[in-house]
Amino acid sequence: MMTQVSPRRIIIDTDPGQDDAVAILLALASPELQVDAITTVAGNVPLSQTTKNACALLELAGREEVPVYAGAARPLHKAPISAEHVHGETGMGGANLPEPRLRARAIDAATHLVDVLRKEPAGSITLVCLGPMTNLAHALTHAPDIAPKIARLVAMGGAQREGGNITPTAEFNFFVDPHAAKIVMAAGIPTTLLPLDVTHRAIATPRRLAPIAGLKTPVGDMVVRMLGAEDRFEKMKYGWEGGALHDPLTIGWLLWPDLFSGRECNVEIEVEAPLCLGQSVVDLWKVTDRPSNALWIDHVDSDAFYTRLTERLARLT
């Protein structure tokens, strides 16, 4: 007799963002995952817009029962920056979603994280961070006892061999709030990082998007419109056939770890050197005695990932 495996419970911390939106939809379409909540943070666009985007996505997917908690409106110690030049004024360029009726709960994101992690048994909740880590850093600062309760943190962030995408050395999420990333990476939480080193391998080429367009569903149409809008920036910047699919790889790693590979190593975040602010300093070859604190993913079977992504999106009709 087969034993039924309970779905993995996750909380998605996010700043939607077109690629955040695809990650959220992939999670909602996957029975292996139970999305307990979505927490929002300022990043790609300001907090009020990221929160509105999260609510609109839940309505699109017919999942209004998933609660949304708004979080930090600015980084811990530096001025906020955003990325409308990449994602459009709303952060969801190409989505054309209506104004949502769903609203965020009254409690803030960091408080919700602390309350849930203290209440649930250790190892019950996996956190998926798709934006700056400000909410989790606030939670850990006020309640360091929650760190051992987290089953795993899976985050899109960092860059090493690819260089930065917002400065020559820094990836956007870590640059927006480097002090938060430093706090989180020092907290002793089992962590998987999906940096630009792997997301730049998952390009949304016309060939890979064609099957999603072929679904002829509202979700499929929206995903193609969003990725088509986002790719204009990366086509001009990198000369690629399309844009990179960054954040959905976090959910992909949770669902299909067989498609990915990487190595355990030490990752530190630079917060003092102006030219390198937000840089992820990755000890790939263990040239220091600093202990490993992350699984650094640097390879994905991109074609297989897009095939499985398409199959899951087809479930959201």
PDB file of N, CA and C in Angstrom, residues 156-239:
ATOM      1  N   MET A 156      16.128  33.231  -4.577  1.00  0.00           N
ATOM      2  CA  MET A 156      16.785  33.732  -5.774  1.00  0.00           C
ATOM      3  C   MET A 156      17.629  34.920  -5.356  1.00  0.00           C
ATOM      4  N   GLY A 157      18.945  34.792  -5.514  1.00  0.00           N
ATOM      5  CA  GLY A 157      19.806  35.888  -5.124  1.00  0.00           C
ATOM      6  C   GLY A 157      21.259  35.561  -5.375  1.00  0.00           C
ATOM      7  N   GLY A 158      22.029  36.602  -5.632  1.00  0.00           N
ATOM      8  CA  GLY A 158      23.463  36.458  -5.758  1.00  0.00           C
ATOM      9  C   GLY A 158      23.939  36.245  -7.180  1.00  0.00           C
ATOM     10  N   ALA A 159      25.231  36.333  -7.333  1.00  0.00           N
ATOM     11  CA  ALA A 159      25.907  36.118  -8.618  1.00  0.00           C
ATOM     12  C   ALA A 159      27.386  35.966  -8.336  1.00  0.00           C
ATOM     13  N   GLN A 160      28.030  35.140  -9.153  1.00  0.00           N
ATOM     14  CA  GLN A 160      29.468  34.993  -9.027  1.00  0.00           C
ATOM     15  C   GLN A 160      30.092  35.037 -10.406  1.00  0.00           C
ATOM     16  N   ARG A 161      30.041  33.967 -11.147  1.00  0.00           N
ATOM     17  CA  ARG A 161      30.673  33.935 -12.463  1.00  0.00           C
ATOM     18  C   ARG A 161      29.977  34.847 -13.470  1.00  0.00           C
ATOM     19  N   GLU A 162      28.687  35.110 -13.282  1.00  0.00           N
ATOM     20  CA  GLU A 162      27.944  35.946 -14.223  1.00  0.00           C
ATOM     21  C   GLU A 162      28.130  37.438 -13.982  1.00  0.00           C
ATOM     22  N   GLY A 163      28.724  37.819 -12.834  1.00  0.00           N
ATOM     23  CA  GLY A 163      28.767  39.228 -12.496  1.00  0.00           C
ATOM     24  C   GLY A 163      27.392  39.717 -12.089  1.00  0.00           C
ATOM     25  N   GLY A 164      27.264  41.006 -11.825  1.00  0.00           N
ATOM     26  CA  GLY A 164      26.000  41.553 -11.349  1.00  0.00           C
ATOM     27  C   GLY A 164      25.084  41.989 -12.476  1.00  0.00           C
ATOM     28  N   ASN A 165      23.815  42.228 -12.105  1.00  0.00           N
ATOM     29  CA  ASN A 165      22.870  42.757 -13.090  1.00  0.00           C
ATOM     30  C   ASN A 165      22.341  44.133 -12.732  1.00  0.00           C
ATOM     31  N   ILE A 166      22.778  44.680 -11.577  1.00  0.00           N
ATOM     32  CA  ILE A 166      22.400  46.041 -11.194  1.00  0.00           C
ATOM     33  C   ILE A 166      23.643  46.895 -10.961  1.00  0.00           C
ATOM     34  N   THR A 167      24.747  46.246 -10.544  1.00  0.00           N
ATOM     35  CA  THR A 167      26.080  46.847 -10.528  1.00  0.00           C
ATOM     36  C   THR A 167      27.021  45.810 -11.139  1.00  0.00           C
ATOM     37  N   PRO A 168      28.266  46.173 -11.401  1.00  0.00           N
ATOM     38  CA  PRO A 168      29.178  45.168 -11.970  1.00  0.00           C
ATOM     39  C   PRO A 168      29.362  43.933 -11.094  1.00  0.00           C
ATOM     40  N   THR A 169      29.079  44.056  -9.784  1.00  0.00           N
ATOM     41  CA  THR A 169      29.356  42.934  -8.878  1.00  0.00           C
ATOM     42  C   THR A 169      28.124  42.366  -8.195  1.00  0.00           C
ATOM     43  N   ALA A 170      26.977  43.056  -8.221  1.00  0.00           N
ATOM     44  CA  ALA A 170      25.854  42.670  -7.375  1.00  0.00           C
ATOM     45  C   ALA A 170      24.612  42.307  -8.180  1.00  0.00           C
ATOM     46  N   GLU A 171      23.944  41.261  -7.729  1.00  0.00           N
ATOM     47  CA  GLU A 171      22.612  40.897  -8.230  1.00  0.00           C
ATOM     48  C   GLU A 171      21.571  41.784  -7.542  1.00  0.00           C
ATOM     49  N   PHE A 172      20.453  42.041  -8.210  1.00  0.00           N
ATOM     50  CA  PHE A 172      19.474  43.038  -7.762  1.00  0.00           C
ATOM     51  C   PHE A 172      18.955  42.778  -6.354  1.00  0.00           C
ATOM     52  N   ASN A 173      18.476  41.577  -6.044  1.00  0.00           N
ATOM     53  CA  ASN A 173      17.863  41.327  -4.742  1.00  0.00           C
ATOM     54  C   ASN A 173      18.832  41.588  -3.602  1.00  0.00           C
ATOM     55  N   PHE A 174      20.073  41.152  -3.752  1.00  0.00           N
ATOM     56  CA  PHE A 174      21.055  41.368  -2.700  1.00  0.00           C
ATOM     57  C   PHE A 174      21.490  42.832  -2.635  1.00  0.00           C
ATOM     58  N   PHE A 175      21.522  43.514  -3.768  1.00  0.00           N
ATOM     59  CA  PHE A 175      21.924  44.919  -3.777  1.00  0.00           C
ATOM     60  C   PHE A 175      20.867  45.804  -3.130  1.00  0.00           C
ATOM     61  N   VAL A 176      19.580  45.504  -3.353  1.00  0.00           N
ATOM     62  CA  VAL A 176      18.516  46.329  -2.777  1.00  0.00           C
ATOM     63  C   VAL A 176      18.635  46.375  -1.265  1.00  0.00           C
ATOM     64  N   ASP A 177      18.889  45.226  -0.630  1.00  0.00           N
ATOM     65  CA  ASP A 177      19.051  45.209   0.826  1.00  0.00           C
ATOM     66  C   ASP A 177      20.170  44.255   1.220  1.00  0.00           C
ATOM     67  N   PRO A 178      21.419  44.678   1.040  1.00  0.00           N
ATOM     68  CA  PRO A 178      22.549  43.798   1.359  1.00  0.00           C
ATOM     69  C   PRO A 178      22.641  43.473   2.841  1.00  0.00           C
ATOM     70  N   HIS A 179      22.263  44.421   3.695  1.00  0.00           N
ATOM     71  CA  HIS A 179      22.348  44.173   5.138  1.00  0.00           C
ATOM     72  C   HIS A 179      21.373  43.076   5.554  1.00  0.00           C
ATOM     73  N   ALA A 180      20.202  43.055   4.932  1.00  0.00           N
ATOM     74  CA  ALA A 180      19.244  41.983   5.216  1.00  0.00           C
ATOM     75  C   ALA A 180      19.791  40.640   4.753  1.00  0.00           C
ATOM     76  N   ALA A 181      20.353  40.610   3.557  1.00  0.00           N
ATOM     77  CA  ALA A 181      20.911  39.350   3.052  1.00  0.00           C
ATOM     78  C   ALA A 181      22.031  38.852   3.955  1.00  0.00           C
ATOM     79  N   LYS A 182      22.837  39.756   4.467  1.00  0.00           N
ATOM     80  CA  LYS A 182      23.940  39.358   5.356  1.00  0.00           C
ATOM     81  C   LYS A 182      23.398  38.732   6.635  1.00  0.00           C
ATOM     82  N   ILE A 183      22.352  39.332   7.213  1.00  0.00           N
ATOM     83  CA  ILE A 183      21.745  38.787   8.432  1.00  0.00           C
ATOM     84  C   ILE A 183      21.204  37.384   8.178  1.00  0.00           C
ATOM     85  N   VAL A 184      20.504  37.218   7.076  1.00  0.00           N
ATOM     86  CA  VAL A 184      19.882  35.931   6.771  1.00  0.00           C
ATOM     87  C   VAL A 184      20.947  34.865   6.527  1.00  0.00           C
ATOM     88  N   MET A 185      21.979  35.208   5.758  1.00  0.00           N
ATOM     89  CA  MET A 185      22.999  34.219   5.432  1.00  0.00           C
ATOM     90  C   MET A 185      23.831  33.822   6.652  1.00  0.00           C
ATOM     91  N   ALA A 186      23.804  34.628   7.707  1.00  0.00           N
ATOM     92  CA  ALA A 186      24.557  34.313   8.925  1.00  0.00           C
ATOM     93  C   ALA A 186      23.697  33.622   9.978  1.00  0.00           C
ATOM     94  N   ALA A 187      22.429  33.326   9.661  1.00  0.00           N
ATOM     95  CA  ALA A 187      21.490  32.848  10.682  1.00  0.00           C
ATOM     96  C   ALA A 187      21.531  31.344  10.899  1.00  0.00           C
ATOM     97  N   GLY A 188      22.279  30.608  10.074  1.00  0.00           N
ATOM     98  CA  GLY A 188      22.376  29.168  10.258  1.00  0.00           C
ATOM     99  C   GLY A 188      21.196  28.393   9.707  1.00  0.00           C
ATOM    100  N   ILE A 189      20.429  28.992   8.812  1.00  0.00           N
ATOM    101  CA  ILE A 189      19.275  28.329   8.198  1.00  0.00           C
ATOM    102  C   ILE A 189      19.768  27.495   7.014  1.00  0.00           C
ATOM    103  N   PRO A 190      19.340  26.237   6.881  1.00  0.00           N
ATOM    104  CA  PRO A 190      19.681  25.496   5.659  1.00  0.00           C
ATOM    105  C   PRO A 190      19.180  26.264   4.437  1.00  0.00           C
ATOM    106  N   THR A 191      20.077  26.564   3.513  1.00  0.00           N
ATOM    107  CA  THR A 191      19.758  27.513   2.447  1.00  0.00           C
ATOM    108  C   THR A 191      20.164  26.983   1.083  1.00  0.00           C
ATOM    109  N   THR A 192      19.277  27.177   0.123  1.00  0.00           N
ATOM    110  CA  THR A 192      19.597  26.948  -1.281  1.00  0.00           C
ATOM    111  C   THR A 192      19.498  28.279  -2.005  1.00  0.00           C
ATOM    112  N   LEU A 193      20.554  28.672  -2.703  1.00  0.00           N
ATOM    113  CA  LEU A 193      20.568  29.913  -3.466  1.00  0.00           C
ATOM    114  C   LEU A 193      20.564  29.604  -4.956  1.00  0.00           C
ATOM    115  N   LEU A 194      19.681  30.275  -5.677  1.00  0.00           N
ATOM    116  CA  LEU A 194      19.652  30.194  -7.141  1.00  0.00           C
ATOM    117  C   LEU A 194      20.056  31.553  -7.684  1.00  0.00           C
ATOM    118  N   PRO A 195      21.343  31.705  -8.010  1.00  0.00           N
ATOM    119  CA  PRO A 195      21.894  32.993  -8.411  1.00  0.00           C
ATOM    120  C   PRO A 195      21.773  33.208  -9.920  1.00  0.00           C
ATOM    121  N   LEU A 196      22.286  34.334 -10.374  1.00  0.00           N
ATOM    122  CA  LEU A 196      22.318  34.596 -11.822  1.00  0.00           C
ATOM    123  C   LEU A 196      23.114  33.531 -12.560  1.00  0.00           C
ATOM    124  N   ASP A 197      24.054  32.891 -11.872  1.00  0.00           N
ATOM    125  CA  ASP A 197      24.862  31.851 -12.507  1.00  0.00           C
ATOM    126  C   ASP A 197      23.997  30.738 -13.092  1.00  0.00           C
ATOM    127  N   VAL A 198      22.835  30.472 -12.481  1.00  0.00           N
ATOM    128  CA  VAL A 198      21.937  29.452 -13.026  1.00  0.00           C
ATOM    129  C   VAL A 198      20.746  30.071 -13.755  1.00  0.00           C
ATOM    130  N   THR A 199      20.217  31.200 -13.249  1.00  0.00           N
ATOM    131  CA  THR A 199      19.030  31.762 -13.914  1.00  0.00           C
ATOM    132  C   THR A 199      19.351  32.255 -15.316  1.00  0.00           C
ATOM    133  N   HIS A 200      20.590  32.646 -15.555  1.00  0.00           N
ATOM    134  CA  HIS A 200      20.967  33.086 -16.902  1.00  0.00           C
ATOM    135  C   HIS A 200      21.098  31.915 -17.877  1.00  0.00           C
ATOM    136  N   ARG A 201      20.921  30.715 -17.375  1.00  0.00           N
ATOM    137  CA  ARG A 201      20.883  29.543 -18.256  1.00  0.00           C
ATOM    138  C   ARG A 201      19.452  29.207 -18.696  1.00  0.00           C
ATOM    139  N   ALA A 202      18.473  29.831 -18.051  1.00  0.00           N
ATOM    140  CA  ALA A 202      17.059  29.486 -18.292  1.00  0.00           C
ATOM    141  C   ALA A 202      16.377  30.587 -19.096  1.00  0.00           C
ATOM    142  N   ILE A 203      16.826  30.776 -20.324  1.00  0.00           N
ATOM    143  CA  ILE A 203      16.343  31.878 -21.157  1.00  0.00           C
ATOM    144  C   ILE A 203      14.988  31.513 -21.777  1.00  0.00           C
ATOM    145  N   ALA A 204      14.061  32.458 -21.712  1.00  0.00           N
ATOM    146  CA  ALA A 204      12.717  32.252 -22.268  1.00  0.00           C
ATOM    147  C   ALA A 204      12.743  32.532 -23.774  1.00  0.00           C
ATOM    148  N   THR A 205      13.284  31.588 -24.514  1.00  0.00           N
ATOM    149  CA  THR A 205      13.377  31.739 -25.960  1.00  0.00           C
ATOM    150  C   THR A 205      12.000  31.541 -26.594  1.00  0.00           C
ATOM    151  N   PRO A 206      11.798  32.035 -27.812  1.00  0.00           N
ATOM    152  CA  PRO A 206      10.516  31.791 -28.487  1.00  0.00           C
ATOM    153  C   PRO A 206      10.168  30.306 -28.577  1.00  0.00           C
ATOM    154  N   ARG A 207      11.150  29.459 -28.791  1.00  0.00           N
ATOM    155  CA  ARG A 207      10.882  28.020 -28.871  1.00  0.00           C
ATOM    156  C   ARG A 207      10.349  27.479 -27.549  1.00  0.00           C
ATOM    157  N   ARG A 208      10.879  27.955 -26.438  1.00  0.00           N
ATOM    158  CA  ARG A 208      10.425  27.463 -25.136  1.00  0.00           C
ATOM    159  C   ARG A 208       9.085  28.060 -24.729  1.00  0.00           C
ATOM    160  N   LEU A 209       8.772  29.258 -25.208  1.00  0.00           N
ATOM    161  CA  LEU A 209       7.502  29.888 -24.860  1.00  0.00           C
ATOM    162  C   LEU A 209       6.350  29.416 -25.733  1.00  0.00           C
ATOM    163  N   ALA A 210       6.649  28.886 -26.916  1.00  0.00           N
ATOM    164  CA  ALA A 210       5.584  28.489 -27.838  1.00  0.00           C
ATOM    165  C   ALA A 210       4.606  27.489 -27.216  1.00  0.00           C
ATOM    166  N   PRO A 211       5.053  26.455 -26.504  1.00  0.00           N
ATOM    167  CA  PRO A 211       4.089  25.544 -25.884  1.00  0.00           C
ATOM    168  C   PRO A 211       3.210  26.214 -24.824  1.00  0.00           C
ATOM    169  N   ILE A 212       3.751  27.214 -24.111  1.00  0.00           N
ATOM    170  CA  ILE A 212       2.933  27.933 -23.124  1.00  0.00           C
ATOM    171  C   ILE A 212       1.864  28.741 -23.853  1.00  0.00           C
ATOM    172  N   ALA A 213       2.246  29.395 -24.943  1.00  0.00           N
ATOM    173  CA  ALA A 213       1.254  30.114 -25.741  1.00  0.00           C
ATOM    174  C   ALA A 213       0.202  29.158 -26.280  1.00  0.00           C
ATOM    175  N   GLY A 214       0.629  27.940 -26.598  1.00  0.00           N
ATOM    176  CA  GLY A 214      -0.284  26.943 -27.144  1.00  0.00           C
ATOM    177  C   GLY A 214      -1.312  26.439 -26.160  1.00  0.00           C
ATOM    178  N   LEU A 215      -1.148  26.736 -24.863  1.00  0.00           N
ATOM    179  CA  LEU A 215      -2.162  26.331 -23.889  1.00  0.00           C
ATOM    180  C   LEU A 215      -3.483  27.052 -24.144  1.00  0.00           C
ATOM    181  N   LYS A 216      -3.374  28.281 -24.643  1.00  0.00           N
ATOM    182  CA  LYS A 216      -4.563  29.103 -24.947  1.00  0.00           C
ATOM    183  C   LYS A 216      -5.476  29.222 -23.727  1.00  0.00           C
ATOM    184  N   THR A 217      -4.850  29.504 -22.591  1.00  0.00           N
ATOM    185  CA  THR A 217      -5.578  29.768 -21.354  1.00  0.00           C
ATOM    186  C   THR A 217      -5.238  31.180 -20.892  1.00  0.00           C
ATOM    187  N   PRO A 218      -6.072  31.781 -20.040  1.00  0.00           N
ATOM    188  CA  PRO A 218      -5.727  33.116 -19.527  1.00  0.00           C
ATOM    189  C   PRO A 218      -4.366  33.159 -18.847  1.00  0.00           C
ATOM    190  N   VAL A 219      -4.031  32.111 -18.071  1.00  0.00           N
ATOM    191  CA  VAL A 219      -2.735  32.086 -17.399  1.00  0.00           C
ATOM    192  C   VAL A 219      -1.608  31.965 -18.417  1.00  0.00           C
ATOM    193  N   GLY A 220      -1.729  31.041 -19.350  1.00  0.00           N
ATOM    194  CA  GLY A 220      -0.688  30.866 -20.363  1.00  0.00           C
ATOM    195  C   GLY A 220      -0.483  32.125 -21.184  1.00  0.00           C
ATOM    196  N   ASP A 221      -1.582  32.755 -21.578  1.00  0.00           N
ATOM    197  CA  ASP A 221      -1.473  33.988 -22.366  1.00  0.00           C
ATOM    198  C   ASP A 221      -0.776  35.081 -21.568  1.00  0.00           C
ATOM    199  N   MET A 222      -1.116  35.199 -20.283  1.00  0.00           N
ATOM    200  CA  MET A 222      -0.514  36.237 -19.456  1.00  0.00           C
ATOM    201  C   MET A 222       0.979  35.992 -19.269  1.00  0.00           C
ATOM    202  N   VAL A 223       1.364  34.740 -19.041  1.00  0.00           N
ATOM    203  CA  VAL A 223       2.780  34.426 -18.844  1.00  0.00           C
ATOM    204  C   VAL A 223       3.579  34.804 -20.091  1.00  0.00           C
ATOM    205  N   VAL A 224       3.066  34.484 -21.260  1.00  0.00           N
ATOM    206  CA  VAL A 224       3.783  34.812 -22.494  1.00  0.00           C
ATOM    207  C   VAL A 224       3.858  36.322 -22.677  1.00  0.00           C
ATOM    208  N   ARG A 225       2.767  37.034 -22.369  1.00  0.00           N
ATOM    209  CA  ARG A 225       2.806  38.500 -22.487  1.00  0.00           C
ATOM    210  C   ARG A 225       3.831  39.097 -21.535  1.00  0.00           C
ATOM    211  N   MET A 226       3.856  38.606 -20.287  1.00  0.00           N
ATOM    212  CA  MET A 226       4.791  39.156 -19.310  1.00  0.00           C
ATOM    213  C   MET A 226       6.230  38.882 -19.698  1.00  0.00           C
ATOM    214  N   LEU A 227       6.521  37.648 -20.073  1.00  0.00           N
ATOM    215  CA  LEU A 227       7.903  37.321 -20.414  1.00  0.00           C
ATOM    216  C   LEU A 227       8.314  38.006 -21.706  1.00  0.00           C
ATOM    217  N   GLY A 228       7.371  38.216 -22.598  1.00  0.00           N
ATOM    218  CA  GLY A 228       7.667  38.976 -23.810  1.00  0.00           C
ATOM    219  C   GLY A 228       7.973  40.425 -23.514  1.00  0.00           C
ATOM    220  N   ALA A 229       7.301  40.974 -22.469  1.00  0.00           N
ATOM    221  CA  ALA A 229       7.573  42.357 -22.083  1.00  0.00           C
ATOM    222  C   ALA A 229       8.921  42.469 -21.386  1.00  0.00           C
ATOM    223  N   GLU A 230       9.214  41.506 -20.494  1.00  0.00           N
ATOM    224  CA  GLU A 230      10.457  41.568 -19.738  1.00  0.00           C
ATOM    225  C   GLU A 230      11.674  41.357 -20.623  1.00  0.00           C
ATOM    226  N   ASP A 231      11.516  40.533 -21.659  1.00  0.00           N
ATOM    227  CA  ASP A 231      12.708  40.179 -22.431  1.00  0.00           C
ATOM    228  C   ASP A 231      13.267  41.341 -23.241  1.00  0.00           C
ATOM    229  N   ARG A 232      12.455  42.385 -23.438  1.00  0.00           N
ATOM    230  CA  ARG A 232      12.972  43.527 -24.201  1.00  0.00           C
ATOM    231  C   ARG A 232      14.210  44.110 -23.543  1.00  0.00           C
ATOM    232  N   PHE A 233      14.182  44.213 -22.193  1.00  0.00           N
ATOM    233  CA  PHE A 233      15.323  44.775 -21.476  1.00  0.00           C
ATOM    234  C   PHE A 233      16.535  43.866 -21.600  1.00  0.00           C
ATOM    235  N   GLU A 234      16.362  42.561 -21.370  1.00  0.00           N
ATOM    236  CA  GLU A 234      17.511  41.662 -21.381  1.00  0.00           C
ATOM    237  C   GLU A 234      17.999  41.372 -22.795  1.00  0.00           C
ATOM    238  N   LYS A 235      17.108  41.437 -23.759  1.00  0.00           N
ATOM    239  CA  LYS A 235      17.574  41.321 -25.145  1.00  0.00           C
ATOM    240  C   LYS A 235      18.541  42.443 -25.479  1.00  0.00           C
ATOM    241  N   MET A 236      18.182  43.654 -25.096  1.00  0.00           N
ATOM    242  CA  MET A 236      19.051  44.799 -25.376  1.00  0.00           C
ATOM    243  C   MET A 236      20.341  44.731 -24.565  1.00  0.00           C
ATOM    244  N   LYS A 237      20.238  44.284 -23.314  1.00  0.00           N
ATOM    245  CA  LYS A 237      21.399  44.290 -22.427  1.00  0.00           C
ATOM    246  C   LYS A 237      22.380  43.182 -22.774  1.00  0.00           C
ATOM    247  N   TYR A 238      21.863  41.964 -23.019  1.00  0.00           N
ATOM    248  CA  TYR A 238      22.730  40.798 -23.174  1.00  0.00           C
ATOM    249  C   TYR A 238      22.782  40.256 -24.609  1.00  0.00           C
ATOM    250  N   GLY A 239      21.844  40.684 -25.439  1.00  0.00           N
ATOM    251  CA  GLY A 239      21.804  40.133 -26.786  1.00  0.00           C
ATOM    252  C   GLY A 239      21.219  38.740 -26.861  1.00  0.00           C
TER     253      GLY A 239
END
